[in-house]
Amino acid sequence: MASIGPRPKILFVEDELSISEPFAQALRREGFDPTVAGTAAKALDLAQNQEFDIVLLDLTLPDGDGRDVCRELRRGSDVPIVMLTARGTETDKIVGLELGADDYVVKPFAGGEVIARIRAILRRSGRQADHNGETEQPPSTIGGLEIDPAARRVQLNGQELDLARKEFDLLAELVRHAGRVVSREDLMARVWDENWFGSTKTLDVHIGWLRRKLDDDPNDPTFIHTVRGVGFRFSAPEELAP
Ligand code: CA
């Protein structure tokens, strides 16, 4: 993970100069170090050769789709990504998050609001780095699930599961509190961040993906139990427990 220096480095991928110029200036004034890329190709080139603390990524670029850029970036990096888009449908939002974006801003956006969200994401990724460094959590096995927080890998009955970043965070959070209910608010705050103001449907969508990957039937769950009006509880069947 990139270290957060005194001036966090931002890769700002945006082809509209009427947006990128004033916002890059605002970012500099606020103590960030933005680099603007006007095309998908330039963004990928910069990301390959430099470390950034966060990426702001426009969805419609002259030479490609921001979602492809997001997918490419995710292939080799854990850098937080905020998608910027004029499209605001729930489907677009979910697709963006599925590709591994951390947040989503609909244009036209208020600069101050975006900067607050950038700060929240940076605080959160910094906190995660400290947390991981301090605790070095050992792998744990519960009900046929083996979770390795350091390697961010999960196996179910010996089969490796391909979890997206947020799916892993969500599962790890539920397992950490196995047997107890974790409220929706706590999950949103810990897995996304306290400034997240997307709909809580995002949580349900991710729970749905996680259940599918765990082959967990929501109507007769083995692992993830819905506690109506409150949140979710992870519990592993006794006979499978180590
Ligand atoms: Ca654009």
PDB file of C-alpha atoms and ligand atoms in Angstrom:
ATOM      1  CA  MET A   1       0.000   0.000   0.000  1.00  0.00           C
ATOM      2  CA  ALA A   2       1.221   3.453  -0.855  1.00  0.00           C
ATOM      3  CA  SER A   3       2.360   5.494   2.091  1.00  0.00           C
ATOM      4  CA  ILE A   4       0.510   8.731   2.664  1.00  0.00           C
ATOM      5  CA  GLY A   5       3.005  11.554   2.693  1.00  0.00           C
ATOM      6  CA  PRO A   6       2.425  15.155   3.641  1.00  0.00           C
ATOM      7  CA  ARG A   7       0.959  15.834   0.192  1.00  0.00           C
ATOM      8  CA  PRO A   8      -1.099  12.835  -0.892  1.00  0.00           C
ATOM      9  CA  LYS A   9      -0.605  12.043  -4.578  1.00  0.00           C
ATOM     10  CA  ILE A  10      -3.800  11.982  -6.586  1.00  0.00           C
ATOM     11  CA  LEU A  11      -4.154  10.596 -10.095  1.00  0.00           C
ATOM     12  CA  PHE A  12      -6.999  12.642 -11.549  1.00  0.00           C
ATOM     13  CA  VAL A  13      -8.325  11.046 -14.729  1.00  0.00           C
ATOM     14  CA  GLU A  14     -10.609  13.530 -16.480  1.00  0.00           C
ATOM     15  CA  ASP A  15     -10.734  14.704 -20.085  1.00  0.00           C
ATOM     16  CA  GLU A  16     -12.874  17.810 -19.570  1.00  0.00           C
ATOM     17  CA  LEU A  17     -10.527  20.708 -18.919  1.00  0.00           C
ATOM     18  CA  SER A  18     -13.403  22.821 -17.573  1.00  0.00           C
ATOM     19  CA  ILE A  19     -13.557  20.297 -14.717  1.00  0.00           C
ATOM     20  CA  SER A  20      -9.965  19.139 -14.338  1.00  0.00           C
ATOM     21  CA  GLU A  21      -8.267  22.561 -14.287  1.00  0.00           C
ATOM     22  CA  PRO A  22     -10.259  24.237 -11.515  1.00  0.00           C
ATOM     23  CA  PHE A  23     -10.538  21.062  -9.442  1.00  0.00           C
ATOM     24  CA  ALA A  24      -6.819  20.291  -9.725  1.00  0.00           C
ATOM     25  CA  GLN A  25      -6.186  23.832  -8.479  1.00  0.00           C
ATOM     26  CA  ALA A  26      -8.563  23.318  -5.574  1.00  0.00           C
ATOM     27  CA  LEU A  27      -6.802  20.049  -4.722  1.00  0.00           C
ATOM     28  CA  ARG A  28      -3.412  21.800  -4.694  1.00  0.00           C
ATOM     29  CA  ARG A  29      -4.777  24.527  -2.442  1.00  0.00           C
ATOM     30  CA  GLU A  30      -6.058  21.847  -0.075  1.00  0.00           C
ATOM     31  CA  GLY A  31      -2.625  20.249   0.211  1.00  0.00           C
ATOM     32  CA  PHE A  32      -2.847  17.464  -2.354  1.00  0.00           C
ATOM     33  CA  ASP A  33      -0.494  16.698  -5.217  1.00  0.00           C
ATOM     34  CA  PRO A  34      -2.721  15.993  -8.239  1.00  0.00           C
ATOM     35  CA  THR A  35      -1.548  14.715 -11.623  1.00  0.00           C
ATOM     36  CA  VAL A  36      -4.145  15.085 -14.370  1.00  0.00           C
ATOM     37  CA  ALA A  37      -4.514  12.471 -17.116  1.00  0.00           C
ATOM     38  CA  GLY A  38      -6.897  13.270 -19.971  1.00  0.00           C
ATOM     39  CA  THR A  39      -7.013   9.807 -21.505  1.00  0.00           C
ATOM     40  CA  ALA A  40      -7.304   6.191 -20.372  1.00  0.00           C
ATOM     41  CA  ALA A  41      -3.928   5.396 -21.947  1.00  0.00           C
ATOM     42  CA  LYS A  42      -2.164   8.184 -20.075  1.00  0.00           C
ATOM     43  CA  ALA A  43      -3.838   7.179 -16.805  1.00  0.00           C
ATOM     44  CA  LEU A  44      -2.661   3.580 -17.099  1.00  0.00           C
ATOM     45  CA  ASP A  45       0.827   4.678 -18.106  1.00  0.00           C
ATOM     46  CA  LEU A  46       1.109   6.990 -15.092  1.00  0.00           C
ATOM     47  CA  ALA A  47      -0.298   4.362 -12.730  1.00  0.00           C
ATOM     48  CA  GLN A  48       2.284   1.877 -13.925  1.00  0.00           C
ATOM     49  CA  ASN A  49       5.196   4.180 -13.328  1.00  0.00           C
ATOM     50  CA  GLN A  50       4.240   6.070 -10.191  1.00  0.00           C
ATOM     51  CA  GLU A  51       2.647   5.402  -6.833  1.00  0.00           C
ATOM     52  CA  PHE A  52      -0.564   7.262  -6.086  1.00  0.00           C
ATOM     53  CA  ASP A  53      -2.513   7.473  -2.843  1.00  0.00           C
ATOM     54  CA  ILE A  54      -5.867   7.752  -4.561  1.00  0.00           C
ATOM     55  CA  VAL A  55      -7.336   7.763  -8.093  1.00  0.00           C
ATOM     56  CA  LEU A  56     -10.249   9.932  -9.227  1.00  0.00           C
ATOM     57  CA  LEU A  57     -11.569   8.320 -12.355  1.00  0.00           C
ATOM     58  CA  ASP A  58     -13.967   9.751 -14.923  1.00  0.00           C
ATOM     59  CA  LEU A  59     -16.244   7.165 -16.520  1.00  0.00           C
ATOM     60  CA  THR A  60     -16.307   8.541 -20.078  1.00  0.00           C
ATOM     61  CA  LEU A  61     -12.871   9.099 -21.580  1.00  0.00           C
ATOM     62  CA  PRO A  62     -12.033   9.909 -25.212  1.00  0.00           C
ATOM     63  CA  ASP A  63     -10.144   6.655 -25.731  1.00  0.00           C
ATOM     64  CA  GLY A  64     -12.091   4.308 -23.510  1.00  0.00           C
ATOM     65  CA  ASP A  65     -14.408   3.521 -20.662  1.00  0.00           C
ATOM     66  CA  GLY A  66     -13.394   4.429 -17.112  1.00  0.00           C
ATOM     67  CA  ARG A  67     -14.684   1.058 -15.955  1.00  0.00           C
ATOM     68  CA  ASP A  68     -12.042  -0.687 -18.062  1.00  0.00           C
ATOM     69  CA  VAL A  69      -9.406   1.579 -16.538  1.00  0.00           C
ATOM     70  CA  CYS A  70     -10.740   0.689 -13.077  1.00  0.00           C
ATOM     71  CA  ARG A  71     -10.503  -3.024 -13.853  1.00  0.00           C
ATOM     72  CA  GLU A  72      -6.958  -2.601 -15.173  1.00  0.00           C
ATOM     73  CA  LEU A  73      -5.848  -0.623 -12.119  1.00  0.00           C
ATOM     74  CA  ARG A  74      -7.361  -3.188  -9.766  1.00  0.00           C
ATOM     75  CA  ARG A  75      -5.411  -5.953 -11.449  1.00  0.00           C
ATOM     76  CA  GLY A  76      -2.152  -4.667 -10.075  1.00  0.00           C
ATOM     77  CA  SER A  77      -3.020  -2.340  -7.213  1.00  0.00           C
ATOM     78  CA  ASP A  78      -4.987  -1.749  -4.056  1.00  0.00           C
ATOM     79  CA  VAL A  79      -5.084   2.033  -4.569  1.00  0.00           C
ATOM     80  CA  PRO A  80      -8.426   3.606  -3.545  1.00  0.00           C
ATOM     81  CA  ILE A  81     -10.488   4.574  -6.611  1.00  0.00           C
ATOM     82  CA  VAL A  82     -13.297   7.133  -6.714  1.00  0.00           C
ATOM     83  CA  MET A  83     -15.381   7.009  -9.877  1.00  0.00           C
ATOM     84  CA  LEU A  84     -16.619  10.324 -11.314  1.00  0.00           C
ATOM     85  CA  THR A  85     -19.565  10.125 -13.610  1.00  0.00           C
ATOM     86  CA  ALA A  86     -22.445  11.995 -15.143  1.00  0.00           C
ATOM     87  CA  ARG A  87     -24.431   8.793 -15.094  1.00  0.00           C
ATOM     88  CA  GLY A  88     -26.175   8.292 -11.810  1.00  0.00           C
ATOM     89  CA  THR A  89     -28.195   5.128 -12.110  1.00  0.00           C
ATOM     90  CA  GLU A  90     -28.043   2.485  -9.431  1.00  0.00           C
ATOM     91  CA  THR A  91     -26.840  -0.045 -11.986  1.00  0.00           C
ATOM     92  CA  ASP A  92     -23.867   2.092 -13.001  1.00  0.00           C
ATOM     93  CA  LYS A  93     -23.036   2.576  -9.381  1.00  0.00           C
ATOM     94  CA  ILE A  94     -23.147  -1.124  -8.633  1.00  0.00           C
ATOM     95  CA  VAL A  95     -21.081  -1.978 -11.709  1.00  0.00           C
ATOM     96  CA  GLY A  96     -18.462   0.541 -10.574  1.00  0.00           C
ATOM     97  CA  LEU A  97     -18.336  -0.935  -7.101  1.00  0.00           C
ATOM     98  CA  GLU A  98     -18.209  -4.459  -8.475  1.00  0.00           C
ATOM     99  CA  LEU A  99     -15.090  -3.481 -10.396  1.00  0.00           C
ATOM    100  CA  GLY A 100     -13.475  -2.481  -7.142  1.00  0.00           C
ATOM    101  CA  ALA A 101     -14.094   1.260  -6.915  1.00  0.00           C
ATOM    102  CA  ASP A 102     -14.237   2.561  -3.343  1.00  0.00           C
ATOM    103  CA  ASP A 103     -16.646   5.401  -3.874  1.00  0.00           C
ATOM    104  CA  TYR A 104     -18.738   7.022  -6.547  1.00  0.00           C
ATOM    105  CA  VAL A 105     -19.431  10.700  -7.239  1.00  0.00           C
ATOM    106  CA  VAL A 106     -22.050  11.938  -9.670  1.00  0.00           C
ATOM    107  CA  LYS A 107     -21.152  15.013 -11.733  1.00  0.00           C
ATOM    108  CA  PRO A 108     -21.585  17.897 -11.419  1.00  0.00           C
ATOM    109  CA  PHE A 109     -20.037  17.562  -7.987  1.00  0.00           C
ATOM    110  CA  ALA A 110     -19.223  20.090  -5.291  1.00  0.00           C
ATOM    111  CA  GLY A 111     -15.438  20.290  -4.876  1.00  0.00           C
ATOM    112  CA  GLY A 112     -15.603  20.565  -1.103  1.00  0.00           C
ATOM    113  CA  GLU A 113     -17.718  17.476  -0.823  1.00  0.00           C
ATOM    114  CA  VAL A 114     -15.351  15.414  -2.974  1.00  0.00           C
ATOM    115  CA  ILE A 115     -12.335  16.639  -1.023  1.00  0.00           C
ATOM    116  CA  ALA A 116     -14.025  15.595   2.248  1.00  0.00           C
ATOM    117  CA  ARG A 117     -14.597  12.143   0.817  1.00  0.00           C
ATOM    118  CA  ILE A 118     -11.001  11.905  -0.431  1.00  0.00           C
ATOM    119  CA  ARG A 119      -9.804  12.758   3.084  1.00  0.00           C
ATOM    120  CA  ALA A 120     -12.092  10.133   4.601  1.00  0.00           C
ATOM    121  CA  ILE A 121     -10.837   7.451   2.208  1.00  0.00           C
ATOM    122  CA  LEU A 122      -7.196   8.359   2.837  1.00  0.00           C
ATOM    123  CA  ARG A 123      -7.754   8.308   6.605  1.00  0.00           C
ATOM    124  CA  ARG A 124      -9.367   4.950   6.281  1.00  0.00           C
ATOM    125  CA  SER A 125      -6.668   3.381   4.088  1.00  0.00           C
ATOM    126  CA  GLY A 126      -4.009   4.809   6.432  1.00  0.00           C
ATOM    127  CA  ARG A 127      -5.811   3.333   9.387  1.00  0.00           C
ATOM    128  CA  GLN A 128      -6.027  -0.025   7.675  1.00  0.00           C
ATOM    129  CA  ALA A 129      -2.306  -0.023   6.992  1.00  0.00           C
ATOM    130  CA  ASP A 130      -1.527   0.742  10.638  1.00  0.00           C
ATOM    131  CA  HIS A 131      -3.999  -1.812  11.816  1.00  0.00           C
ATOM    132  CA  ASN A 132      -2.593  -4.561   9.613  1.00  0.00           C
ATOM    133  CA  GLY A 133       0.945  -3.673  10.568  1.00  0.00           C
ATOM    134  CA  GLU A 134       0.211  -3.770  14.287  1.00  0.00           C
ATOM    135  CA  THR A 135      -1.847  -6.870  14.629  1.00  0.00           C
ATOM    136  CA  GLU A 136      -0.613  -9.272  11.925  1.00  0.00           C
ATOM    137  CA  GLN A 137      -3.770 -11.284  12.338  1.00  0.00           C
ATOM    138  CA  PRO A 138      -3.154 -14.997  11.883  1.00  0.00           C
ATOM    139  CA  PRO A 139      -5.292 -17.064   9.501  1.00  0.00           C
ATOM    140  CA  SER A 140      -8.438 -18.396  11.131  1.00  0.00           C
ATOM    141  CA  THR A 141     -10.622 -21.372  10.272  1.00  0.00           C
ATOM    142  CA  ILE A 142     -14.323 -21.448  10.966  1.00  0.00           C
ATOM    143  CA  GLY A 143     -16.871 -23.897   9.623  1.00  0.00           C
ATOM    144  CA  GLY A 144     -14.814 -24.974   6.618  1.00  0.00           C
ATOM    145  CA  LEU A 145     -13.847 -21.387   5.836  1.00  0.00           C
ATOM    146  CA  GLU A 146     -10.203 -20.474   6.076  1.00  0.00           C
ATOM    147  CA  ILE A 147      -9.492 -16.752   6.161  1.00  0.00           C
ATOM    148  CA  ASP A 148      -6.009 -15.326   5.891  1.00  0.00           C
ATOM    149  CA  PRO A 149      -6.201 -11.564   6.607  1.00  0.00           C
ATOM    150  CA  ALA A 150      -2.537 -10.894   5.810  1.00  0.00           C
ATOM    151  CA  ALA A 151      -2.756 -12.490   2.357  1.00  0.00           C
ATOM    152  CA  ARG A 152      -6.416 -11.477   1.970  1.00  0.00           C
ATOM    153  CA  ARG A 153      -7.266 -15.003   0.862  1.00  0.00           C
ATOM    154  CA  VAL A 154     -10.279 -17.145   1.652  1.00  0.00           C
ATOM    155  CA  GLN A 155     -10.750 -20.859   1.122  1.00  0.00           C
ATOM    156  CA  LEU A 156     -13.997 -22.759   1.504  1.00  0.00           C
ATOM    157  CA  ASN A 157     -13.479 -26.481   2.070  1.00  0.00           C
ATOM    158  CA  GLY A 158     -10.049 -26.143   0.509  1.00  0.00           C
ATOM    159  CA  GLN A 159     -11.301 -24.261  -2.560  1.00  0.00           C
ATOM    160  CA  GLU A 160      -9.919 -20.758  -3.077  1.00  0.00           C
ATOM    161  CA  LEU A 161     -12.685 -18.129  -3.323  1.00  0.00           C
ATOM    162  CA  ASP A 162     -12.238 -15.185  -5.645  1.00  0.00           C
ATOM    163  CA  LEU A 163     -13.526 -12.299  -3.516  1.00  0.00           C
ATOM    164  CA  ALA A 164     -13.472  -8.630  -4.483  1.00  0.00           C
ATOM    165  CA  ARG A 165     -11.884  -6.259  -1.985  1.00  0.00           C
ATOM    166  CA  LYS A 166     -15.115  -5.134  -0.321  1.00  0.00           C
ATOM    167  CA  GLU A 167     -16.442  -8.684  -0.230  1.00  0.00           C
ATOM    168  CA  PHE A 168     -13.342  -9.755   1.641  1.00  0.00           C
ATOM    169  CA  ASP A 169     -13.597  -6.817   4.076  1.00  0.00           C
ATOM    170  CA  LEU A 170     -17.256  -7.579   4.683  1.00  0.00           C
ATOM    171  CA  LEU A 171     -16.644 -11.272   5.326  1.00  0.00           C
ATOM    172  CA  ALA A 172     -13.666 -10.537   7.585  1.00  0.00           C
ATOM    173  CA  GLU A 173     -15.756  -8.065   9.591  1.00  0.00           C
ATOM    174  CA  LEU A 174     -18.598 -10.564  10.025  1.00  0.00           C
ATOM    175  CA  VAL A 175     -16.232 -13.392  10.963  1.00  0.00           C
ATOM    176  CA  ARG A 176     -14.430 -11.173  13.469  1.00  0.00           C
ATOM    177  CA  HIS A 177     -17.768 -10.917  15.280  1.00  0.00           C
ATOM    178  CA  ALA A 178     -18.880 -14.493  14.609  1.00  0.00           C
ATOM    179  CA  GLY A 179     -21.967 -15.471  16.579  1.00  0.00           C
ATOM    180  CA  ARG A 180     -22.924 -11.847  17.194  1.00  0.00           C
ATOM    181  CA  VAL A 181     -25.046  -9.450  15.172  1.00  0.00           C
ATOM    182  CA  VAL A 182     -23.179  -6.686  13.363  1.00  0.00           C
ATOM    183  CA  SER A 183     -25.474  -3.761  12.598  1.00  0.00           C
ATOM    184  CA  ARG A 184     -25.888  -2.423   9.082  1.00  0.00           C
ATOM    185  CA  GLU A 185     -24.557   0.943  10.247  1.00  0.00           C
ATOM    186  CA  ASP A 186     -21.399  -0.608  11.677  1.00  0.00           C
ATOM    187  CA  LEU A 187     -20.785  -2.627   8.525  1.00  0.00           C
ATOM    188  CA  MET A 188     -21.241   0.434   6.325  1.00  0.00           C
ATOM    189  CA  ALA A 189     -18.922   2.487   8.527  1.00  0.00           C
ATOM    190  CA  ARG A 190     -16.195  -0.150   8.825  1.00  0.00           C
ATOM    191  CA  VAL A 191     -16.223  -1.603   5.333  1.00  0.00           C
ATOM    192  CA  TRP A 192     -16.977   1.570   3.428  1.00  0.00           C
ATOM    193  CA  ASP A 193     -16.442   4.649   5.548  1.00  0.00           C
ATOM    194  CA  GLU A 194     -18.286   6.977   7.848  1.00  0.00           C
ATOM    195  CA  ASN A 195     -18.844   9.499   5.067  1.00  0.00           C
ATOM    196  CA  TRP A 196     -20.318   6.988   2.661  1.00  0.00           C
ATOM    197  CA  PHE A 197     -23.661   8.272   1.563  1.00  0.00           C
ATOM    198  CA  GLY A 198     -24.532   5.877  -1.177  1.00  0.00           C
ATOM    199  CA  SER A 199     -27.687   3.922  -0.525  1.00  0.00           C
ATOM    200  CA  THR A 200     -27.498   1.051   1.937  1.00  0.00           C
ATOM    201  CA  LYS A 201     -28.543  -1.098  -1.022  1.00  0.00           C
ATOM    202  CA  THR A 202     -24.805  -1.299  -1.657  1.00  0.00           C
ATOM    203  CA  LEU A 203     -24.479  -3.395   1.495  1.00  0.00           C
ATOM    204  CA  ASP A 204     -27.255  -5.764   0.440  1.00  0.00           C
ATOM    205  CA  VAL A 205     -25.745  -6.122  -3.010  1.00  0.00           C
ATOM    206  CA  HIS A 206     -22.369  -7.066  -1.550  1.00  0.00           C
ATOM    207  CA  ILE A 207     -23.965  -9.466   0.938  1.00  0.00           C
ATOM    208  CA  GLY A 208     -25.735 -11.056  -2.047  1.00  0.00           C
ATOM    209  CA  TRP A 209     -22.464 -11.505  -3.969  1.00  0.00           C
ATOM    210  CA  LEU A 210     -20.766 -12.886  -0.894  1.00  0.00           C
ATOM    211  CA  ARG A 211     -23.567 -15.385  -0.304  1.00  0.00           C
ATOM    212  CA  ARG A 212     -23.387 -16.532  -3.901  1.00  0.00           C
ATOM    213  CA  LYS A 213     -19.646 -17.102  -3.634  1.00  0.00           C
ATOM    214  CA  LEU A 214     -20.090 -18.939  -0.334  1.00  0.00           C
ATOM    215  CA  ASP A 215     -22.948 -20.917  -1.900  1.00  0.00           C
ATOM    216  CA  ASP A 216     -25.047 -19.685   1.019  1.00  0.00           C
ATOM    217  CA  ASP A 217     -28.832 -19.772   0.554  1.00  0.00           C
ATOM    218  CA  PRO A 218     -30.342 -16.538   1.982  1.00  0.00           C
ATOM    219  CA  ASN A 219     -33.534 -18.446   2.869  1.00  0.00           C
ATOM    220  CA  ASP A 220     -31.679 -21.212   4.662  1.00  0.00           C
ATOM    221  CA  PRO A 221     -28.252 -19.770   5.373  1.00  0.00           C
ATOM    222  CA  THR A 222     -25.268 -21.710   6.609  1.00  0.00           C
ATOM    223  CA  PHE A 223     -23.035 -18.714   7.255  1.00  0.00           C
ATOM    224  CA  ILE A 224     -24.626 -15.289   6.837  1.00  0.00           C
ATOM    225  CA  HIS A 225     -27.887 -14.822   8.727  1.00  0.00           C
ATOM    226  CA  THR A 226     -30.067 -11.761   8.196  1.00  0.00           C
ATOM    227  CA  VAL A 227     -31.307 -10.204  11.409  1.00  0.00           C
ATOM    228  CA  ARG A 228     -34.224  -8.199  10.139  1.00  0.00           C
ATOM    229  CA  GLY A 229     -34.084  -4.491  10.825  1.00  0.00           C
ATOM    230  CA  VAL A 230     -30.706  -4.819  12.548  1.00  0.00           C
ATOM    231  CA  GLY A 231     -27.951  -6.330  10.467  1.00  0.00           C
ATOM    232  CA  PHE A 232     -26.210  -9.631   9.870  1.00  0.00           C
ATOM    233  CA  ARG A 233     -24.777 -12.419  11.961  1.00  0.00           C
ATOM    234  CA  PHE A 234     -22.086 -14.844  10.853  1.00  0.00           C
ATOM    235  CA  SER A 235     -22.309 -18.299  12.319  1.00  0.00           C
ATOM    236  CA  ALA A 236     -20.690 -21.533  11.238  1.00  0.00           C
ATOM    237  CA  PRO A 237     -22.448 -24.871  11.669  1.00  0.00           C
ATOM    238  CA  GLU A 238     -21.275 -26.750  14.783  1.00  0.00           C
ATOM    239  CA  GLU A 239     -20.357 -29.948  13.008  1.00  0.00           C
ATOM    240  CA  LEU A 240     -18.051 -28.089  10.669  1.00  0.00           C
ATOM    241  CA  ALA A 241     -16.387 -25.991  13.330  1.00  0.00           C
ATOM    242  CA  PRO A 242     -12.769 -26.901  14.074  1.00  0.00           C
TER     243      PRO A 242
HETATM  244 CA    CA B   1     -15.428  12.593 -19.590  1.00  0.00          CA
END
